[in-house]
GROMACS .gro file of C-alpha atoms in nm:
model
  348
    1MET     CA    1   4.993   3.608   2.457
    2ARG     CA    2   5.272   3.361   2.513
    3PRO     CA    3   5.067   3.135   2.756
    4VAL     CA    4   4.774   3.138   2.514
    5ARG     CA    5   5.001   3.043   2.227
    6LEU     CA    6   5.149   2.762   2.439
    7VAL     CA    7   4.808   2.623   2.524
    8THR     CA    8   4.712   2.635   2.156
    9LEU     CA    9   5.026   2.451   2.054
   10VAL     CA   10   4.969   2.185   2.323
   11ALA     CA   11   4.608   2.139   2.211
   12ILE     CA   12   4.718   2.099   1.850
   13ALA     CA   13   4.985   1.851   1.951
   14VAL     CA   14   4.737   1.646   2.156
   15ALA     CA   15   4.488   1.648   1.868
   16VAL     CA   16   4.757   1.529   1.627
   17MET     CA   17   4.861   1.253   1.866
   18VAL     CA   18   4.503   1.139   1.926
   19GLY     CA   19   4.427   1.156   1.556
   20GLY     CA   20   4.740   0.963   1.478
   21ALA     CA   21   4.623   0.689   1.714
   22VAL     CA   22   4.252   0.691   1.623
   23VAL     CA   23   4.283   0.698   1.244
   24PRO     CA   24   4.482   0.374   1.203
   25LEU     CA   25   4.277   0.211   1.480
   26TRP     CA   26   3.949   0.295   1.306
   27TYR     CA   27   4.064   0.201   0.957
   28GLY     CA   28   4.209  -0.122   1.090
   29ALA     CA   29   3.879  -0.202   1.260
   30ALA     CA   30   3.688  -0.109   0.942
   31ARG     CA   31   3.898  -0.346   0.733
   32THR     CA   32   3.851  -0.617   0.997
   33LEU     CA   33   3.472  -0.566   0.992
   34GLU     CA   34   3.452  -0.591   0.613
   35ALA     CA   35   3.680  -0.895   0.606
   36GLY     CA   36   3.476  -1.054   0.886
   37ILE     CA   37   3.151  -1.007   0.693
   38ARG     CA   38   3.299  -1.165   0.382
   39ALA     CA   39   3.462  -1.451   0.576
   40TRP     CA   40   3.132  -1.520   0.753
   41ALA     CA   41   2.950  -1.532   0.417
   42GLU     CA   42   3.210  -1.757   0.256
   43SER     CA   43   3.241  -2.004   0.545
   44PRO     CA   44   3.124  -2.352   0.433
   45ARG     CA   45   2.788  -2.459   0.577
   46ASP     CA   46   2.595  -2.779   0.508
   47GLY     CA   47   2.297  -2.691   0.291
   48VAL     CA   48   2.324  -2.313   0.343
   49ALA     CA   49   2.479  -2.055   0.110
   50ILE     CA   50   2.524  -1.684   0.183
   51GLU     CA   51   2.597  -1.416  -0.076
   52VAL     CA   52   2.697  -1.055  -0.014
   53GLY     CA   53   2.758  -0.780  -0.268
   54ARG     CA   54   2.939  -0.454  -0.203
   55VAL     CA   55   3.039  -0.372   0.158
   56ALA     CA   56   3.085  -0.002   0.240
   57VAL     CA   57   3.209   0.095   0.590
   58SER     CA   58   3.161   0.441   0.745
   59GLY     CA   59   3.118   0.594   1.093
   60PHE     CA   60   3.465   0.738   1.156
   61PRO     CA   61   3.590   0.790   1.424
   62PHE     CA   62   3.381   0.632   1.700
   63SER     CA   63   3.163   0.368   1.532
   64LEU     CA   64   3.168   0.117   1.250
   65ASP     CA   65   2.870   0.124   1.012
   66ALA     CA   66   2.872  -0.115   0.717
   67VAL     CA   67   2.609  -0.124   0.446
   68VAL     CA   68   2.592  -0.458   0.266
   69SER     CA   69   2.429  -0.431  -0.075
   70SER     CA   70   2.258  -0.738  -0.219
   71PHE     CA   71   2.244  -0.986   0.071
   72ALA     CA   72   2.105  -1.338   0.014
   73ILE     CA   73   2.085  -1.657   0.220
   74ALA     CA   74   1.954  -1.986   0.081
   75ASN     CA   75   1.887  -2.329   0.229
   76ALA     CA   76   1.896  -2.597  -0.040
   77ASP     CA   77   1.737  -2.862   0.183
   78ILE     CA   78   1.410  -2.679   0.233
   79GLY     CA   79   1.429  -2.485  -0.093
   80VAL     CA   80   1.404  -2.132   0.045
   81ARG     CA   81   1.605  -1.824  -0.056
   82TYR     CA   82   1.590  -1.490   0.130
   83TYR     CA   83   1.710  -1.170  -0.035
   84ALA     CA   84   1.747  -0.813   0.095
   85GLU     CA   85   1.858  -0.512  -0.107
   86HIS     CA   86   2.050  -0.353   0.180
   87VAL     CA   87   2.154  -0.463   0.529
   88ARG     CA   88   2.315  -0.213   0.764
   89VAL     CA   89   2.562  -0.361   1.015
   90SER     CA   90   2.710  -0.150   1.297
   91ARG     CA   91   2.906  -0.175   1.620
   92GLY     CA   92   3.138   0.028   1.839
   93ILE     CA   93   3.509  -0.024   1.795
   94THR     CA   94   3.537  -0.221   2.121
   95ASP     CA   95   3.185  -0.377   2.128
   96ASP     CA   96   3.120  -0.751   2.147
   97ALA     CA   97   2.775  -0.706   1.995
   98THR     CA   98   2.684  -0.634   1.633
   99ARG     CA   99   2.363  -0.455   1.540
  100PHE     CA  100   2.190  -0.511   1.206
  101GLU     CA  101   1.903  -0.345   1.023
  102VAL     CA  102   1.738  -0.450   0.699
  103VAL     CA  103   1.674  -0.142   0.487
  104GLY     CA  104   1.440  -0.158   0.188
  105PRO     CA  105   1.255  -0.445   0.020
  106GLN     CA  106   1.306  -0.811   0.098
  107GLN     CA  107   1.201  -1.121  -0.094
  108VAL     CA  108   1.152  -1.490  -0.012
  109THR     CA  109   1.160  -1.741  -0.299
  110LEU     CA  110   1.051  -2.105  -0.267
  111ALA     CA  111   1.181  -2.409  -0.456
  112SER     CA  112   0.864  -2.409  -0.668
  113GLY     CA  113   0.961  -2.067  -0.801
  114ALA     CA  114   0.685  -1.891  -0.611
  115SER     CA  115   0.799  -1.582  -0.424
  116PHE     CA  116   0.658  -1.316  -0.194
  117ASN     CA  117   0.782  -0.970  -0.113
  118LEU     CA  118   0.841  -0.829   0.235
  119ASP     CA  119   0.870  -0.476   0.366
  120ALA     CA  120   0.863  -0.342   0.719
  121ASP     CA  121   0.859  -0.020   0.916
  122ARG     CA  122   1.129  -0.176   1.134
  123PHE     CA  123   1.337  -0.492   1.091
  124ASP     CA  124   1.651  -0.504   1.303
  125GLY     CA  125   1.832  -0.686   1.580
  126THR     CA  126   2.155  -0.758   1.765
  127VAL     CA  127   2.402  -1.048   1.759
  128SER     CA  128   2.622  -1.090   2.066
  129HIS     CA  129   2.952  -1.277   2.057
  130ARG     CA  130   3.182  -1.457   2.298
  131ALA     CA  131   3.558  -1.450   2.290
  132GLY     CA  132   3.670  -1.624   1.974
  133GLY     CA  133   3.370  -1.504   1.776
  134ARG     CA  134   3.114  -1.771   1.873
  135VAL     CA  135   2.756  -1.646   1.885
  136ALA     CA  136   2.619  -1.605   2.237
  137GLY     CA  137   2.271  -1.504   2.129
  138PHE     CA  138   2.068  -1.268   1.916
  139THR     CA  139   1.754  -1.059   1.916
  140LEU     CA  140   1.522  -0.968   1.629
  141GLN     CA  141   1.260  -0.692   1.628
  142ALA     CA  142   1.007  -0.622   1.354
  143ALA     CA  143   0.717  -0.379   1.329
  144GLY     CA  144   0.473  -0.313   1.047
  145LEU     CA  145   0.594  -0.624   0.862
  146ARG     CA  146   0.395  -0.689   0.542
  147ALA     CA  147   0.407  -0.985   0.301
  148ARG     CA  148   0.258  -0.971  -0.049
  149VAL     CA  149   0.231  -1.210  -0.343
  150MET     CA  150   0.195  -1.043  -0.684
  151GLY     CA  151   0.087  -0.728  -0.499
  152VAL     CA  152  -0.187  -0.914  -0.310
  153PRO     CA  153  -0.159  -0.899   0.074
  154LEU     CA  154  -0.056  -1.234   0.222
  155ALA     CA  155  -0.006  -1.131   0.586
  156GLU     CA  156   0.061  -0.825   0.797
  157LEU     CA  157   0.224  -0.830   1.137
  158GLN     CA  158   0.206  -0.537   1.376
  159ARG     CA  159   0.495  -0.641   1.600
  160LEU     CA  160   0.735  -0.934   1.638
  161SER     CA  161   1.019  -0.999   1.880
  162LEU     CA  162   1.252  -1.297   1.902
  163GLN     CA  163   1.525  -1.348   2.160
  164VAL     CA  164   1.764  -1.644   2.143
  165VAL     CA  165   2.024  -1.742   2.404
  166VAL     CA  166   2.294  -1.985   2.286
  167PRO     CA  167   2.497  -2.185   2.542
  168GLU     CA  168   2.870  -2.233   2.504
  169THR     CA  169   2.851  -2.587   2.368
  170ALA     CA  170   2.897  -2.749   2.026
  171GLY     CA  171   2.646  -2.758   1.743
  172ALA     CA  172   2.479  -2.533   1.489
  173ILE     CA  173   2.196  -2.518   1.745
  174PRO     CA  174   2.357  -2.631   2.073
  175SER     CA  175   2.164  -2.831   2.329
  176GLY     CA  176   2.009  -2.591   2.579
  177THR     CA  177   1.947  -2.315   2.324
  178GLU     CA  178   1.648  -2.110   2.439
  179ALA     CA  179   1.415  -1.896   2.229
  180ALA     CA  180   1.141  -1.654   2.333
  181LEU     CA  181   0.898  -1.546   2.060
  182ARG     CA  182   0.621  -1.287   2.077
  183ILE     CA  183   0.380  -1.184   1.800
  184ASP     CA  184   0.122  -0.910   1.840
  185THR     CA  185  -0.166  -0.866   1.594
  186MET     CA  186  -0.099  -1.066   1.281
  187THR     CA  187  -0.360  -1.038   1.005
  188ILE     CA  188  -0.392  -1.317   0.747
  189PRO     CA  189  -0.657  -1.230   0.484
  190GLY     CA  190  -0.669  -1.590   0.359
  191GLN     CA  191  -0.803  -1.704   0.699
  192ARG     CA  192  -1.100  -1.467   0.691
  193ARG     CA  193  -1.335  -1.765   0.651
  194GLY     CA  194  -1.136  -1.985   0.889
  195PRO     CA  195  -1.267  -2.084   1.233
  196PHE     CA  196  -1.104  -1.796   1.419
  197GLY     CA  197  -1.104  -1.518   1.160
  198ASP     CA  198  -0.816  -1.336   0.996
  199THR     CA  199  -0.653  -1.170   1.299
  200LEU     CA  200  -0.426  -1.349   1.543
  201ALA     CA  201  -0.420  -1.117   1.845
  202SER     CA  202  -0.126  -1.261   2.038
  203LEU     CA  203   0.122  -1.549   2.039
  204VAL     CA  204   0.383  -1.594   2.311
  205ALA     CA  205   0.611  -1.900   2.296
  206ASN     CA  206   0.910  -2.010   2.503
  207LEU     CA  207   1.118  -2.294   2.358
  208GLU     CA  208   1.427  -2.493   2.459
  209PHE     CA  209   1.622  -2.745   2.252
  210ASP     CA  210   1.728  -3.063   2.431
  211GLY     CA  211   2.000  -3.222   2.222
  212ALA     CA  212   2.229  -3.045   1.977
  213ILE     CA  213   2.141  -2.997   1.611
  214ASP     CA  214   2.486  -3.026   1.462
  215SER     CA  215   2.422  -2.884   1.116
  216LEU     CA  216   2.199  -2.645   0.923
  217SER     CA  217   2.146  -2.921   0.667
  218VAL     CA  218   1.791  -3.018   0.765
  219ALA     CA  219   1.795  -3.350   0.578
  220ARG     CA  220   2.102  -3.465   0.772
  221ALA     CA  221   2.064  -3.290   1.105
  222LEU     CA  222   1.701  -3.362   1.193
  223PRO     CA  223   1.729  -3.743   1.165
  224ALA     CA  224   2.048  -3.740   1.373
  225TRP     CA  225   1.883  -3.515   1.633
  226SER     CA  226   1.576  -3.740   1.644
  227GLN     CA  227   1.775  -4.064   1.672
  228ALA     CA  228   1.977  -3.915   1.960
  229GLY     CA  229   1.654  -3.849   2.151
  230GLY     CA  230   1.635  -3.476   2.083
  231ARG     CA  231   1.331  -3.287   2.210
  232LEU     CA  232   1.185  -2.941   2.189
  233TYR     CA  233   1.042  -2.822   2.520
  234VAL     CA  234   0.755  -2.574   2.518
  235SER     CA  235   0.668  -2.368   2.827
  236ASP     CA  236   0.477  -2.056   2.934
  237THR     CA  237   0.315  -2.035   2.592
  238SER     CA  238  -0.018  -1.874   2.503
  239LEU     CA  239  -0.228  -1.805   2.193
  240ILE     CA  240  -0.524  -1.571   2.140
  241TRP     CA  241  -0.690  -1.594   1.799
  242GLY     CA  242  -1.056  -1.505   1.772
  243THR     CA  243  -1.252  -1.737   2.002
  244LEU     CA  244  -0.940  -1.949   2.061
  245ASP     CA  245  -0.791  -1.835   2.392
  246ALA     CA  246  -0.531  -2.089   2.503
  247GLY     CA  247  -0.280  -2.034   2.780
  248ARG     CA  248  -0.032  -2.215   3.000
  249ILE     CA  249   0.070  -2.433   2.705
  250GLY     CA  250   0.360  -2.661   2.790
  251GLY     CA  251   0.510  -2.998   2.707
  252ALA     CA  252   0.767  -3.167   2.485
  253VAL     CA  253   0.773  -3.255   2.115
  254ARG     CA  254   1.012  -3.483   1.927
  255LEU     CA  255   1.019  -3.656   1.586
  256ASP     CA  256   0.905  -4.016   1.541
  257ALA     CA  257   1.056  -4.274   1.303
  258MET     CA  258   0.862  -4.119   1.013
  259PHE     CA  259   0.988  -3.769   1.107
  260ARG     CA  260   0.642  -3.657   1.222
  261PRO     CA  261   0.600  -3.439   1.534
  262SER     CA  262   0.526  -3.660   1.832
  263GLY     CA  263   0.467  -3.583   2.199
  264ARG     CA  264   0.212  -3.394   2.402
  265LEU     CA  265   0.121  -3.043   2.506
  266ASP     CA  266  -0.100  -2.948   2.798
  267VAL     CA  267  -0.330  -2.657   2.716
  268THR     CA  268  -0.573  -2.453   2.923
  269PHE     CA  269  -0.865  -2.319   2.716
  270ARG     CA  270  -1.063  -2.018   2.827
  271ASP     CA  271  -1.420  -2.097   2.723
  272PRO     CA  272  -1.348  -2.409   2.513
  273ALA     CA  273  -1.713  -2.430   2.400
  274LEU     CA  274  -1.671  -2.123   2.178
  275THR     CA  275  -1.350  -2.266   2.033
  276PHE     CA  276  -1.510  -2.599   1.947
  277GLU     CA  277  -1.820  -2.437   1.800
  278ALA     CA  278  -1.600  -2.221   1.576
  279LEU     CA  279  -1.415  -2.530   1.449
  280ALA     CA  280  -1.747  -2.696   1.365
  281ALA     CA  281  -1.894  -2.384   1.200
  282ALA     CA  282  -1.591  -2.355   0.970
  283GLY     CA  283  -1.612  -2.723   0.878
  284TRP     CA  284  -1.280  -2.811   1.040
  285VAL     CA  285  -1.452  -3.083   1.245
  286GLY     CA  286  -1.765  -3.281   1.158
  287ALA     CA  287  -2.090  -3.302   1.353
  288PRO     CA  288  -1.998  -3.623   1.546
  289THR     CA  289  -1.662  -3.474   1.650
  290ARG     CA  290  -1.835  -3.153   1.759
  291VAL     CA  291  -2.062  -3.353   1.990
  292GLU     CA  292  -1.763  -3.535   2.135
  293LEU     CA  293  -1.574  -3.210   2.191
  294LEU     CA  294  -1.866  -3.048   2.368
  295ASN     CA  295  -1.945  -3.356   2.575
  296GLY     CA  296  -1.896  -3.289   2.944
  297ILE     CA  297  -1.846  -2.912   2.917
  298THR     CA  298  -2.069  -2.750   3.178
  299TYR     CA  299  -2.087  -2.390   3.070
  300ASP     CA  300  -2.198  -2.134   3.328
  301PRO     CA  301  -2.304  -1.811   3.149
  302ASN     CA  302  -2.216  -1.609   3.459
  303ARG     CA  303  -1.847  -1.690   3.435
  304VAL     CA  304  -1.584  -1.787   3.182
  305LEU     CA  305  -1.499  -2.154   3.194
  306VAL     CA  306  -1.128  -2.237   3.208
  307LYS     CA  307  -1.062  -2.601   3.126
  308PRO     CA  308  -0.738  -2.801   3.089
  309TYR     CA  309  -0.682  -3.031   2.791
  310ARG     CA  310  -0.401  -3.240   2.652
  311VAL     CA  311  -0.301  -3.235   2.285
  312SER     CA  312  -0.120  -3.555   2.188
  313LEU     CA  313   0.075  -3.603   1.865
  314LEU     CA  314   0.083  -3.977   1.806
  315ASP     CA  315   0.141  -4.187   1.492
  316GLY     CA  316   0.075  -3.893   1.264
  317ARG     CA  317  -0.249  -3.790   1.435
  318MET     CA  318  -0.346  -3.504   1.664
  319LEU     CA  319  -0.561  -3.618   1.959
  320LEU     CA  320  -0.744  -3.400   2.213
  321ASP     CA  321  -0.840  -3.516   2.561
  322ASP     CA  322  -0.951  -3.339   2.876
  323ILE     CA  323  -0.721  -3.371   3.175
  324ASP     CA  324  -0.822  -3.535   3.507
  325GLN     CA  325  -1.178  -3.590   3.383
  326ASP     CA  326  -1.346  -3.892   3.225
  327ASN     CA  327  -1.600  -3.708   3.015
  328THR     CA  328  -1.448  -3.805   2.680
  329ALA     CA  329  -1.207  -4.049   2.524
  330PRO     CA  330  -0.918  -3.901   2.324
  331ILE     CA  331  -1.070  -3.735   2.016
  332PRO     CA  332  -0.879  -3.756   1.686
  333LEU     CA  333  -0.868  -3.420   1.506
  334TRP     CA  334  -0.622  -3.392   1.214
  335ARG     CA  335  -0.337  -3.568   1.044
  336VAL     CA  336   0.012  -3.438   1.121
  337PRO     CA  337   0.248  -3.415   0.820
  338ALA     CA  338   0.610  -3.531   0.831
  339LEU     CA  339   0.870  -3.256   0.849
  340LEU     CA  340   1.106  -3.456   0.632
  341SER     CA  341   1.056  -3.747   0.392
  342ARG     CA  342   1.242  -4.069   0.467
  343ARG     CA  343   1.377  -4.068   0.111
  344ALA     CA  344   1.533  -3.724   0.158
  345SER     CA  345   1.704  -3.834   0.479
  346GLU     CA  346   1.837  -4.152   0.314
  347VAL     CA  347   1.980  -3.953   0.022
  348ARG     CA  348   2.182  -3.745   0.265
   0.00000   0.00000   0.00000
C-alpha cells in the first residue's frame, strides 16, 4: 500500500504545481485579452469609432473565449454604422491568431437613417498578428447570409469568403495589401427584372493595392492616395450572372481629379451576343447601342464564342471596345459616379 500511497501523493503534488502555474497564467491571459479588446476599441482612428459593451472571458484552462455584447463600428465619412448583438472572440493562450464569430442578429444603418438587418448561418473569421500586435492578415467566411429591410428580403448570399494578406509596411491599408474575394450564389430580388435576373451565380476577384492608404478617413485618405498615384490592380477575376459570363478580367483602376474610377479592365466574354441582347431587352442600352455592340460578332451556333473586350473608365464614362479587332469604335455605355465629392475632400 505504501508505494500506491506514494504515487498518489506525487500525483496530487504534481497536479497542485501544474494548477498553481496554469491558474495565474490563464487568468493573466484572460485579463490581457479583455484589456486588449477594450484598448483596440478605444484607440483613436480617423473617421472610425468602435464601441463594445460587456466582455466576458471563459475557456479555462486551455483556451480564451470572450463574448463581446453590443459591438458597433461606425464610419462617419461614409455614414455607415454596423451593429452586432454578440461577437465571440477566441484564441489559444500562446496563439498569434484570433478567431471571431458573430452570433445573433446584425444591423447596418446608413446616414439617411435607413437600416437593414442581417443574419447568417455562419459569419466568422480569423485575424493573424505579427510580433508587436500588427495585423498580418485576416479571413472572413459567411454562409446563408440574409439581408432584409422592414422584413422584406433585400439579398441572400449562399457563401462568401474573403482573404486579406497585409504586408509589414506602414498605412491603414499598406501598399501591397492583397485581397481574394469569392461569392457563390447571391440572390437579389430587386434585380428580377434586370438584364441578368436576380441570381448572381459566381464572383471571384483578386485585388492588390499599389500605394498605401494611410487612414480609414475616406475623405482624407482617398485624395491623398489618388494624388500619390495609387492604383488598385485586378487579376484572375471572373463573373457569372445570368447570360453574363465574363472571365480573365484584369487591369488597373485609379481615381481621376474628380475622384471618379479611371483606368481599364480587359474582359473575356463567353457568348457576348447573349449578354448584349439581355442589356437591350432590359432597356439598359438603346437600339443604336445594341446594333453597335453586336456589330462584328460572328456567332457560330455550333460552338460558344469567346471574345476579348476592353472596358475603359475615362472622364466619368464607361466605354466598351473589342480588343485586336476593328469592328467597332469604343462604345459609351454608362456614366461613372464619383466615389467622393470634391467639397467633402476640401473640408477635410
